[in-house]
Amino acid sequence: MSSRVFGGPEKEEEGEEEEEEEEEEEEERVNPTDVKMSQIVMPCHSNPRQELSVGQLLKWIDSTACLSAERHAGSPCVTASMDDIHFEHTIRVGQVVNIKAKVNRAFNTSMEVGIQVSCEDLFSDRHWKVCDAYATFVTQRTNTGKKVILKTVVPHTQREQVEYSVAAERRRVRMLHDDIIKDLLSHGSIQQADSSAEGSAVAAEKTKVESVELVLPPHANHQVNTFGGQIMAWMVNVATIAASRLCQAHPTLRTIDMFTFRGPSQVGDRLLLRAIVNNAFKNSIEVGVRAEAYQGEGPNRHINSAFMTFEVLDDHGKPRTLPRIRPEPLEGERRFQEAIARKKIRLDRKYIISRKQGEVPLSVPWDPRNQVYLSYNNVSALKMLAARKNWRLSSEKDKVRLYTLEQKSMLSIRVESEVDVPAQRAFCLLAELSNRPSWDTHYQNCELIYPVDDDDFLYRVVTPSVHQGGVGSSNSACQGEGVLQDFILLASNRKPCGSGDPYVIALRSVSLPTHPPTEGYHRGEVLCAGFTILETKNNMSLISYYNQASPEVLPYISTDIAGLSSSFYHTFCSCSQYLTRKRLQSIPFMQTGQNPDSSTDSPTCEADRLSAALCSTQL
């Protein structure tokens, strides 16, 4: 992520983003939940650096998202939570903020709203992205106490389909967020404070801030509750003061971690806001903020807690080195350690989720503490690939269809056919990856390394490989006899989250320190592969297989698409026969690492040769 202060991105980066956006704009339509807001930044909206205050921006974001949610629900809604927000750029006085919000998906009584924030310079006619955000809104009960059940969101464009599909995976990450922190702390992987820097370190108690705000009618929303955006703005204010006390400068807010509103606040409440620096790293500061509400002599009610990361920028817009912090005993030590855990999570998210496809290395190191983000990346990448609209039909034989999709330096392949097997049964059979060698000759061996949880598994797969002399040689399969290729794969299996959702089996490469590359095997990498299985009429299922070919095999694929079609056709027929044969047999849906079957129809010699050349493109 960029951390420039003034102005937009360079033209090269801007051009890449615009190319992707233009594809989406071609199929834009009026979404009934679309809400747009444009605001010019006035001096009253700015901080001491003449930049838009993040607190003010959060008010506008929350207002826009709430209006979108209520447009879909047709009833009052409140903010339940906000996912992590990373602010890529700041916005100067005189520039225009453009905010777009729309409902991505509805889950019974809650919905995810996607928000895009961009900046516009009126004098140069430049536009650039500031941040993306995802907020969860819930409907309020009716006057009779009944829940408002939300209608289903129907995606129409490619972009809407992607957001709709991936929203289910983001919801899964939200639910696991607190468990990830607890897991990091319980494994004892958190370092202690640096005792050598204690002499020059700033005592954490010096950064403490406590402030009380009286909730007045102007601070309330149209439901007479304290406006969520206003609470967030007050929290940003005290957090900024705490960070300033440490660095003795005006800091820049870069990240707000995922947070949840735990309860409502009303007009007349006193809102008690507390902030303190939890930890100071080389170039960033984490500040913890807690908001509580009370009235009169009543007890304090916990409204919200948030963690915000600040930087201090020099005259060139680069982060400055910051003083160290000396935590308070007991509670201060706990906050100090948890801040390190949260930093680890932020780096994992940035490294894994923000990673562009095609970057090298493809195999991100797997770790129990980054598993949830690797799994998210795995499933969302497959869902985004499946949602693409511009697939081209390359061949069809006996209702087995092969599609291709060209994207810059990548070629993606989709093979699909309808099978007379119920979708749930097909999912259970195909998710048992250890049985794949029984129907796919490209899988010589598939060993279960580790069952991560009920839905995610780590495997080592051995396949034929090309000769080291070169890809695409007509006799490479024969010359390379005995040279095998292996993969370390993360398999993420997902059942439908709602009607119309497919079953998903997503595969991607990871690296494991316990399984380094070994002599006699060429370590391959899979960028994005897997199955989607959709229930169709008459208890049948539409099975689609996807794979993104690595750039080095593209010239060979383009010159031999007929051989490619033959290879996939035979493999898919073998898969269909396997599913039909196993349809009525009972197999436990457990990863055993055993290969009960070994018989399958062999593809033609030409198909075998081609398959060997397509290292990471097998079905």
PDB file of N, CA and C in Angstrom, residues 230-266:
ATOM      1  N   GLN A 230     -20.020   9.857  14.316  1.00  0.00           N
ATOM      2  CA  GLN A 230     -19.596  10.841  15.311  1.00  0.00           C
ATOM      3  C   GLN A 230     -18.769  10.193  16.414  1.00  0.00           C
ATOM      4  N   ILE A 231     -19.185   9.005  16.844  1.00  0.00           N
ATOM      5  CA  ILE A 231     -18.408   8.285  17.859  1.00  0.00           C
ATOM      6  C   ILE A 231     -17.009   7.990  17.328  1.00  0.00           C
ATOM      7  N   MET A 232     -16.932   7.532  16.068  1.00  0.00           N
ATOM      8  CA  MET A 232     -15.624   7.231  15.474  1.00  0.00           C
ATOM      9  C   MET A 232     -14.762   8.488  15.386  1.00  0.00           C
ATOM     10  N   ALA A 233     -15.381   9.634  15.056  1.00  0.00           N
ATOM     11  CA  ALA A 233     -14.628  10.889  14.956  1.00  0.00           C
ATOM     12  C   ALA A 233     -14.072  11.289  16.317  1.00  0.00           C
ATOM     13  N   TRP A 234     -14.856  11.153  17.383  1.00  0.00           N
ATOM     14  CA  TRP A 234     -14.362  11.466  18.721  1.00  0.00           C
ATOM     15  C   TRP A 234     -13.216  10.530  19.109  1.00  0.00           C
ATOM     16  N   MET A 235     -13.336   9.259  18.725  1.00  0.00           N
ATOM     17  CA  MET A 235     -12.278   8.296  19.047  1.00  0.00           C
ATOM     18  C   MET A 235     -10.982   8.639  18.310  1.00  0.00           C
ATOM     19  N   VAL A 236     -11.090   9.055  17.052  1.00  0.00           N
ATOM     20  CA  VAL A 236      -9.905   9.473  16.293  1.00  0.00           C
ATOM     21  C   VAL A 236      -9.258  10.674  16.965  1.00  0.00           C
ATOM     22  N   ASN A 237     -10.070  11.582  17.486  1.00  0.00           N
ATOM     23  CA  ASN A 237      -9.547  12.797  18.115  1.00  0.00           C
ATOM     24  C   ASN A 237      -8.656  12.466  19.316  1.00  0.00           C
ATOM     25  N   VAL A 238      -9.148  11.626  20.237  1.00  0.00           N
ATOM     26  CA  VAL A 238      -8.345  11.314  21.428  1.00  0.00           C
ATOM     27  C   VAL A 238      -7.143  10.448  21.067  1.00  0.00           C
ATOM     28  N   ALA A 239      -7.295   9.578  20.060  1.00  0.00           N
ATOM     29  CA  ALA A 239      -6.158   8.752  19.632  1.00  0.00           C
ATOM     30  C   ALA A 239      -5.052   9.617  19.048  1.00  0.00           C
ATOM     31  N   THR A 240      -5.424  10.642  18.287  1.00  0.00           N
ATOM     32  CA  THR A 240      -4.431  11.548  17.697  1.00  0.00           C
ATOM     33  C   THR A 240      -3.671  12.300  18.781  1.00  0.00           C
ATOM     34  N   ILE A 241      -4.381  12.719  19.825  1.00  0.00           N
ATOM     35  CA  ILE A 241      -3.722  13.428  20.931  1.00  0.00           C
ATOM     36  C   ILE A 241      -2.714  12.504  21.615  1.00  0.00           C
ATOM     37  N   ALA A 242      -3.111  11.247  21.857  1.00  0.00           N
ATOM     38  CA  ALA A 242      -2.200  10.291  22.507  1.00  0.00           C
ATOM     39  C   ALA A 242      -0.944  10.073  21.667  1.00  0.00           C
ATOM     40  N   ALA A 243      -1.120   9.888  20.363  1.00  0.00           N
ATOM     41  CA  ALA A 243       0.034   9.686  19.483  1.00  0.00           C
ATOM     42  C   ALA A 243       0.918  10.927  19.444  1.00  0.00           C
ATOM     43  N   SER A 244       0.324  12.117  19.464  1.00  0.00           N
ATOM     44  CA  SER A 244       1.090  13.369  19.425  1.00  0.00           C
ATOM     45  C   SER A 244       1.936  13.538  20.678  1.00  0.00           C
ATOM     46  N   ARG A 245       1.419  13.066  21.809  1.00  0.00           N
ATOM     47  CA  ARG A 245       2.184  13.190  23.051  1.00  0.00           C
ATOM     48  C   ARG A 245       3.447  12.333  23.031  1.00  0.00           C
ATOM     49  N   LEU A 246       3.416  11.254  22.298  1.00  0.00           N
ATOM     50  CA  LEU A 246       4.615  10.429  22.186  1.00  0.00           C
ATOM     51  C   LEU A 246       5.611  11.032  21.215  1.00  0.00           C
ATOM     52  N   CYS A 247       5.147  11.380  20.022  1.00  0.00           N
ATOM     53  CA  CYS A 247       6.072  11.790  18.958  1.00  0.00           C
ATOM     54  C   CYS A 247       6.324  13.297  18.933  1.00  0.00           C
ATOM     55  N   GLN A 248       5.525  14.080  19.706  1.00  0.00           N
ATOM     56  CA  GLN A 248       5.655  15.538  19.751  1.00  0.00           C
ATOM     57  C   GLN A 248       5.615  16.138  18.345  1.00  0.00           C
ATOM     58  N   ALA A 249       4.661  15.661  17.577  1.00  0.00           N
ATOM     59  CA  ALA A 249       4.440  16.140  16.211  1.00  0.00           C
ATOM     60  C   ALA A 249       2.996  15.829  15.846  1.00  0.00           C
ATOM     61  N   HIS A 250       2.586  16.260  14.653  1.00  0.00           N
ATOM     62  CA  HIS A 250       1.237  15.965  14.176  1.00  0.00           C
ATOM     63  C   HIS A 250       1.283  14.661  13.380  1.00  0.00           C
ATOM     64  N   PRO A 251       0.754  13.579  13.938  1.00  0.00           N
ATOM     65  CA  PRO A 251       0.849  12.287  13.250  1.00  0.00           C
ATOM     66  C   PRO A 251      -0.206  12.132  12.157  1.00  0.00           C
ATOM     67  N   THR A 252       0.028  11.170  11.266  1.00  0.00           N
ATOM     68  CA  THR A 252      -0.905  10.831  10.196  1.00  0.00           C
ATOM     69  C   THR A 252      -1.516   9.470  10.489  1.00  0.00           C
ATOM     70  N   LEU A 253      -2.836   9.390  10.500  1.00  0.00           N
ATOM     71  CA  LEU A 253      -3.522   8.121  10.740  1.00  0.00           C
ATOM     72  C   LEU A 253      -3.480   7.278   9.474  1.00  0.00           C
ATOM     73  N   ARG A 254      -2.936   6.057   9.590  1.00  0.00           N
ATOM     74  CA  ARG A 254      -2.797   5.180   8.429  1.00  0.00           C
ATOM     75  C   ARG A 254      -3.813   4.049   8.426  1.00  0.00           C
ATOM     76  N   THR A 255      -4.066   3.448   9.584  1.00  0.00           N
ATOM     77  CA  THR A 255      -4.900   2.247   9.621  1.00  0.00           C
ATOM     78  C   THR A 255      -5.800   2.270  10.843  1.00  0.00           C
ATOM     79  N   ILE A 256      -7.040   1.866  10.644  1.00  0.00           N
ATOM     80  CA  ILE A 256      -7.952   1.583  11.754  1.00  0.00           C
ATOM     81  C   ILE A 256      -8.304   0.106  11.654  1.00  0.00           C
ATOM     82  N   ASP A 257      -8.015  -0.640  12.712  1.00  0.00           N
ATOM     83  CA  ASP A 257      -8.316  -2.068  12.706  1.00  0.00           C
ATOM     84  C   ASP A 257      -9.819  -2.305  12.795  1.00  0.00           C
ATOM     85  N   MET A 258     -10.217  -3.508  12.391  1.00  0.00           N
ATOM     86  CA  MET A 258     -11.617  -3.919  12.469  1.00  0.00           C
ATOM     87  C   MET A 258     -12.171  -3.665  13.874  1.00  0.00           C
ATOM     88  N   PHE A 259     -13.363  -3.071  13.949  1.00  0.00           N
ATOM     89  CA  PHE A 259     -13.984  -2.827  15.247  1.00  0.00           C
ATOM     90  C   PHE A 259     -15.478  -3.069  15.172  1.00  0.00           C
ATOM     91  N   THR A 260     -16.079  -3.276  16.352  1.00  0.00           N
ATOM     92  CA  THR A 260     -17.499  -3.606  16.456  1.00  0.00           C
ATOM     93  C   THR A 260     -18.175  -2.692  17.467  1.00  0.00           C
ATOM     94  N   PHE A 261     -19.341  -2.193  17.114  1.00  0.00           N
ATOM     95  CA  PHE A 261     -20.155  -1.436  18.072  1.00  0.00           C
ATOM     96  C   PHE A 261     -20.875  -2.435  18.971  1.00  0.00           C
ATOM     97  N   ARG A 262     -20.612  -2.340  20.270  1.00  0.00           N
ATOM     98  CA  ARG A 262     -21.138  -3.323  21.216  1.00  0.00           C
ATOM     99  C   ARG A 262     -22.506  -2.949  21.769  1.00  0.00           C
ATOM    100  N   GLY A 263     -22.907  -1.717  21.595  1.00  0.00           N
ATOM    101  CA  GLY A 263     -24.210  -1.298  22.108  1.00  0.00           C
ATOM    102  C   GLY A 263     -24.516   0.121  21.655  1.00  0.00           C
ATOM    103  N   PRO A 264     -25.765   0.560  21.785  1.00  0.00           N
ATOM    104  CA  PRO A 264     -26.145   1.895  21.321  1.00  0.00           C
ATOM    105  C   PRO A 264     -25.876   2.966  22.376  1.00  0.00           C
ATOM    106  N   SER A 265     -25.846   4.195  21.928  1.00  0.00           N
ATOM    107  CA  SER A 265     -25.764   5.371  22.799  1.00  0.00           C
ATOM    108  C   SER A 265     -26.844   6.341  22.347  1.00  0.00           C
ATOM    109  N   GLN A 266     -27.408   7.100  23.292  1.00  0.00           N
ATOM    110  CA  GLN A 266     -28.517   7.990  22.965  1.00  0.00           C
ATOM    111  C   GLN A 266     -28.183   9.440  23.333  1.00  0.00           C
TER     112      GLN A 266
END
